[in-house]
Amino acid sequence: MTKTELLDLIARHTREILPGLDAHQFIESDRLADLGANSVDRAEIAMLVQESLCLSVSRVELFGPKNIGELADLFLEKLDVA
Amino acid sequence: MSPDLVVTGMGVVSAIGQGKAAFATALLDGKAAFNVMRRPGRQRESAYIGAEIREMAFTPGVARQTLRAASLSAQAALVALEEAWAEARLSDVDPRRTGLIVGGSNIQQRELAQIHESYRDRSAFLRPTYALSFMDSDLCGFCTAQFGIRGLAYTVGGASASGQLAIIQAAQAVSADQVDVCVALGALMDLSYWECHSLRSLGAMGSDRYADEPALACRPFDCDRDGFIFGESCGALVIETAESSRRRGVKPYAALRGWGVAMDGNRNPEPSLEGETRAIQGALGAALLSPEQIDYVNPHGTGSIVGDETELKALHACGLTDAYMNATKSLIGHGLTAAGAVEVIATILQMRAGQLHPTRNLENPIDPTFNWVRNKSIDHPIENALTLSMGFGGINTALCWQRHH
């Protein structure tokens, strides 16, 4: 999976949780919190992405990434290990 | 007891209508909406009959993400509360002096069963929001967030008496000056297949005798009844003092004159003549009303074989044989946790209309000596009304209402 595909996946699940972002053009530096996702929304988005990837990442590791680009990198790294 | 507690706002959603106007019209027209239930999670090689809400209309201002994360019970609470809130102009009340009592426990059973089923083979990916939504008190969080309530909010459970219990608790919170206004919500009980199955096997829910004629299944107080028929509903009532309503210039619907609560000391579903009688007498005594002064009774009347008989005996024992009576559940089904609140709304709407709604399927009343409203609505001014609820676990509640002049 490419980083672009992973970013698209994150964007898709973010729109699922926050339907108001339907028209938003996601970029790597976007921060979910700045887009209106509260802590529960962020946990939901992360879980949906993990399910789509058939991948389980610990909640602690998910605190690291500062934007969706870094989140995509974390998932890519985990996919490589898997 | 404070003598001047009043209802200043009401909101309702049921299978026969959303909003007071539609609900009142449907009641007085004797409309019903019973069918084999179709909501996902209600059937499993079964054909339980019930009255389901088709779809709810939300105000345009409600964010899509709010609705996406809201259970059916929460969505119904939202529309009922919105209506009551606007009518009572609660935006003019200090949020720290506003409270909410949610009547009902274990109300989101179908939603939970659906989640368990959906994640059975992929439990690692269970949605984190389950940690919030599995608790009934999520409704308190959801509603206080939506309406900015900052006073108190909690749930009270009393099985099928939960709605009335919420009204009593709200009245007590206002009487004790904990808040200036308190909204009582009879929460929508969202039954799953599992509850339907066990309620039927227990003998509480009606059998499949009327499987081919769902419109005939719900028949409180009729000789051919054989159990209650479920109906989705939710109701909200704003309780405050008459003085508080005057300050805001809001005209009350009715006064809550008194209430009674009595336990049977019995875990089982069997009703108790003694407990019901005590609750009714408690309410009449608190209201300083004699039985002759009650001109309308909105009974619990579920269609239960023993329950309906016992209730009529209790009304007899209390001298309440002259009051007019109908059965709201014959039109909307049994809302369980919602029933007490929704039926109080039905009572107050009838009080305002000066009309009483018909009782469907009351072909051969088990006791014809009562003053039944049967096939069509009738004109009848209500000055004082009594509303009753009984729940599993031996809880009985009774409320006395007086028309506001």
Tab-separated table of N, CA, C and O in Angstrom, chain A residues 16-19 22 40 43-44 47-48 50-51 55, chain B residues 64-65 68 119 122 124-130 132:
chain	number	residue	atom	x	y	z
A	16	GLU	N	-16.322	9.566	7.464
A	16	GLU	CA	-17.387	8.699	7.991
A	16	GLU	C	-17.780	9.163	9.404
A	16	GLU	O	-18.959	9.182	9.754
A	17	ILE	N	-16.772	9.537	10.189
A	17	ILE	CA	-17.039	9.963	11.565
A	17	ILE	C	-17.480	11.425	11.606
A	17	ILE	O	-18.318	11.809	12.426
A	18	LEU	N	-16.901	12.229	10.710
A	18	LEU	CA	-17.232	13.664	10.672
A	18	LEU	C	-17.796	14.001	9.289
A	18	LEU	O	-17.073	14.473	8.408
A	19	PRO	N	-19.098	13.748	9.092
A	19	PRO	CA	-19.685	13.938	7.755
A	19	PRO	C	-19.545	15.374	7.241
A	19	PRO	O	-19.569	15.602	6.029
A	22	ASP	N	-17.079	16.298	4.238
A	22	ASP	CA	-17.291	15.705	2.908
A	22	ASP	C	-16.483	16.391	1.822
A	22	ASP	O	-15.912	15.745	0.951
A	40	VAL	N	-12.748	11.046	21.283
A	40	VAL	CA	-13.516	9.839	20.942
A	40	VAL	C	-13.555	9.656	19.430
A	40	VAL	O	-13.363	8.547	18.921
A	43	ALA	N	-10.284	8.246	18.276
A	43	ALA	CA	-10.165	6.811	18.576
A	43	ALA	C	-10.986	5.987	17.579
A	43	ALA	O	-10.573	4.920	17.133
A	44	GLU	N	-12.161	6.512	17.224
A	44	GLU	CA	-13.027	5.817	16.257
A	44	GLU	C	-12.360	5.743	14.884
A	44	GLU	O	-12.370	4.697	14.232
A	47	MET	N	-9.563	3.285	14.833
A	47	MET	CA	-10.038	1.898	14.858
A	47	MET	C	-10.560	1.470	13.486
A	47	MET	O	-10.333	0.337	13.044
A	48	LEU	N	-11.268	2.367	12.817
A	48	LEU	CA	-11.797	2.035	11.486
A	48	LEU	C	-10.654	1.783	10.502
A	48	LEU	O	-10.721	0.866	9.671
A	50	GLN	N	-7.631	0.751	11.294
A	50	GLN	CA	-7.014	-0.531	11.667
A	50	GLN	C	-7.823	-1.701	11.127
A	50	GLN	O	-7.263	-2.682	10.635
A	51	GLU	N	-9.142	-1.585	11.217
A	51	GLU	CA	-9.967	-2.692	10.725
A	51	GLU	C	-9.807	-2.844	9.213
A	51	GLU	O	-9.703	-3.960	8.708
A	55	LEU	N	-5.197	-4.710	10.980
A	55	LEU	CA	-3.986	-4.409	11.742
A	55	LEU	C	-4.381	-3.884	13.106
A	55	LEU	O	-5.327	-3.099	13.224
B	64	ARG	N	-24.976	16.260	11.478
B	64	ARG	CA	-25.069	14.861	11.047
B	64	ARG	C	-24.245	13.952	11.943
B	64	ARG	O	-24.618	12.822	12.211
B	65	GLN	N	-23.104	14.472	12.409
B	65	GLN	CA	-22.260	13.606	13.246
B	65	GLN	C	-22.912	13.348	14.605
B	65	GLN	O	-22.659	12.322	15.234
B	68	ARG	N	-25.310	10.542	13.814
B	68	ARG	CA	-24.587	9.310	13.494
B	68	ARG	C	-24.188	8.564	14.767
B	68	ARG	O	-24.247	7.336	14.826
B	119	TYR	N	-19.691	-7.561	15.936
B	119	TYR	CA	-18.262	-7.679	16.246
B	119	TYR	C	-17.883	-9.037	16.827
B	119	TYR	O	-16.776	-9.205	17.308
B	122	ARG	N	-14.794	-10.192	15.141
B	122	ARG	CA	-13.747	-9.187	14.928
B	122	ARG	C	-13.688	-8.259	16.137
B	122	ARG	O	-13.691	-7.027	16.005
B	124	ALA	N	-11.465	-7.392	18.070
B	124	ALA	CA	-10.331	-6.467	18.212
B	124	ALA	C	-10.676	-5.085	17.684
B	124	ALA	O	-10.056	-4.097	18.079
B	125	PHE	N	-11.667	-5.042	16.778
B	125	PHE	CA	-11.981	-3.760	16.142
B	125	PHE	C	-13.277	-3.136	16.654
B	125	PHE	O	-13.854	-2.269	16.006
B	126	LEU	N	-13.733	-3.601	17.809
B	126	LEU	CA	-14.938	-3.008	18.423
B	126	LEU	C	-14.766	-1.496	18.513
B	126	LEU	O	-13.720	-1.010	18.944
B	127	ARG	N	-15.804	-0.767	18.111
B	127	ARG	CA	-15.706	0.697	18.107
B	127	ARG	C	-15.529	1.228	19.527
B	127	ARG	O	-16.280	0.856	20.436
B	128	PRO	N	-14.549	2.123	19.727
B	128	PRO	CA	-14.298	2.657	21.076
B	128	PRO	C	-15.514	3.345	21.701
B	128	PRO	O	-15.641	3.372	22.920
B	129	THR	N	-16.426	3.884	20.884
B	129	THR	CA	-17.590	4.582	21.455
B	129	THR	C	-18.507	3.652	22.233
B	129	THR	O	-19.347	4.111	22.998
B	130	TYR	N	-18.332	2.349	22.041
B	130	TYR	CA	-19.134	1.400	22.818
B	130	TYR	C	-18.936	1.644	24.317
B	130	TYR	O	-19.847	1.443	25.115
B	132	LEU	N	-18.804	4.310	25.808
B	132	LEU	CA	-19.740	5.350	26.262
B	132	LEU	C	-21.178	4.869	26.155
B	132	LEU	O	-21.983	5.003	27.064
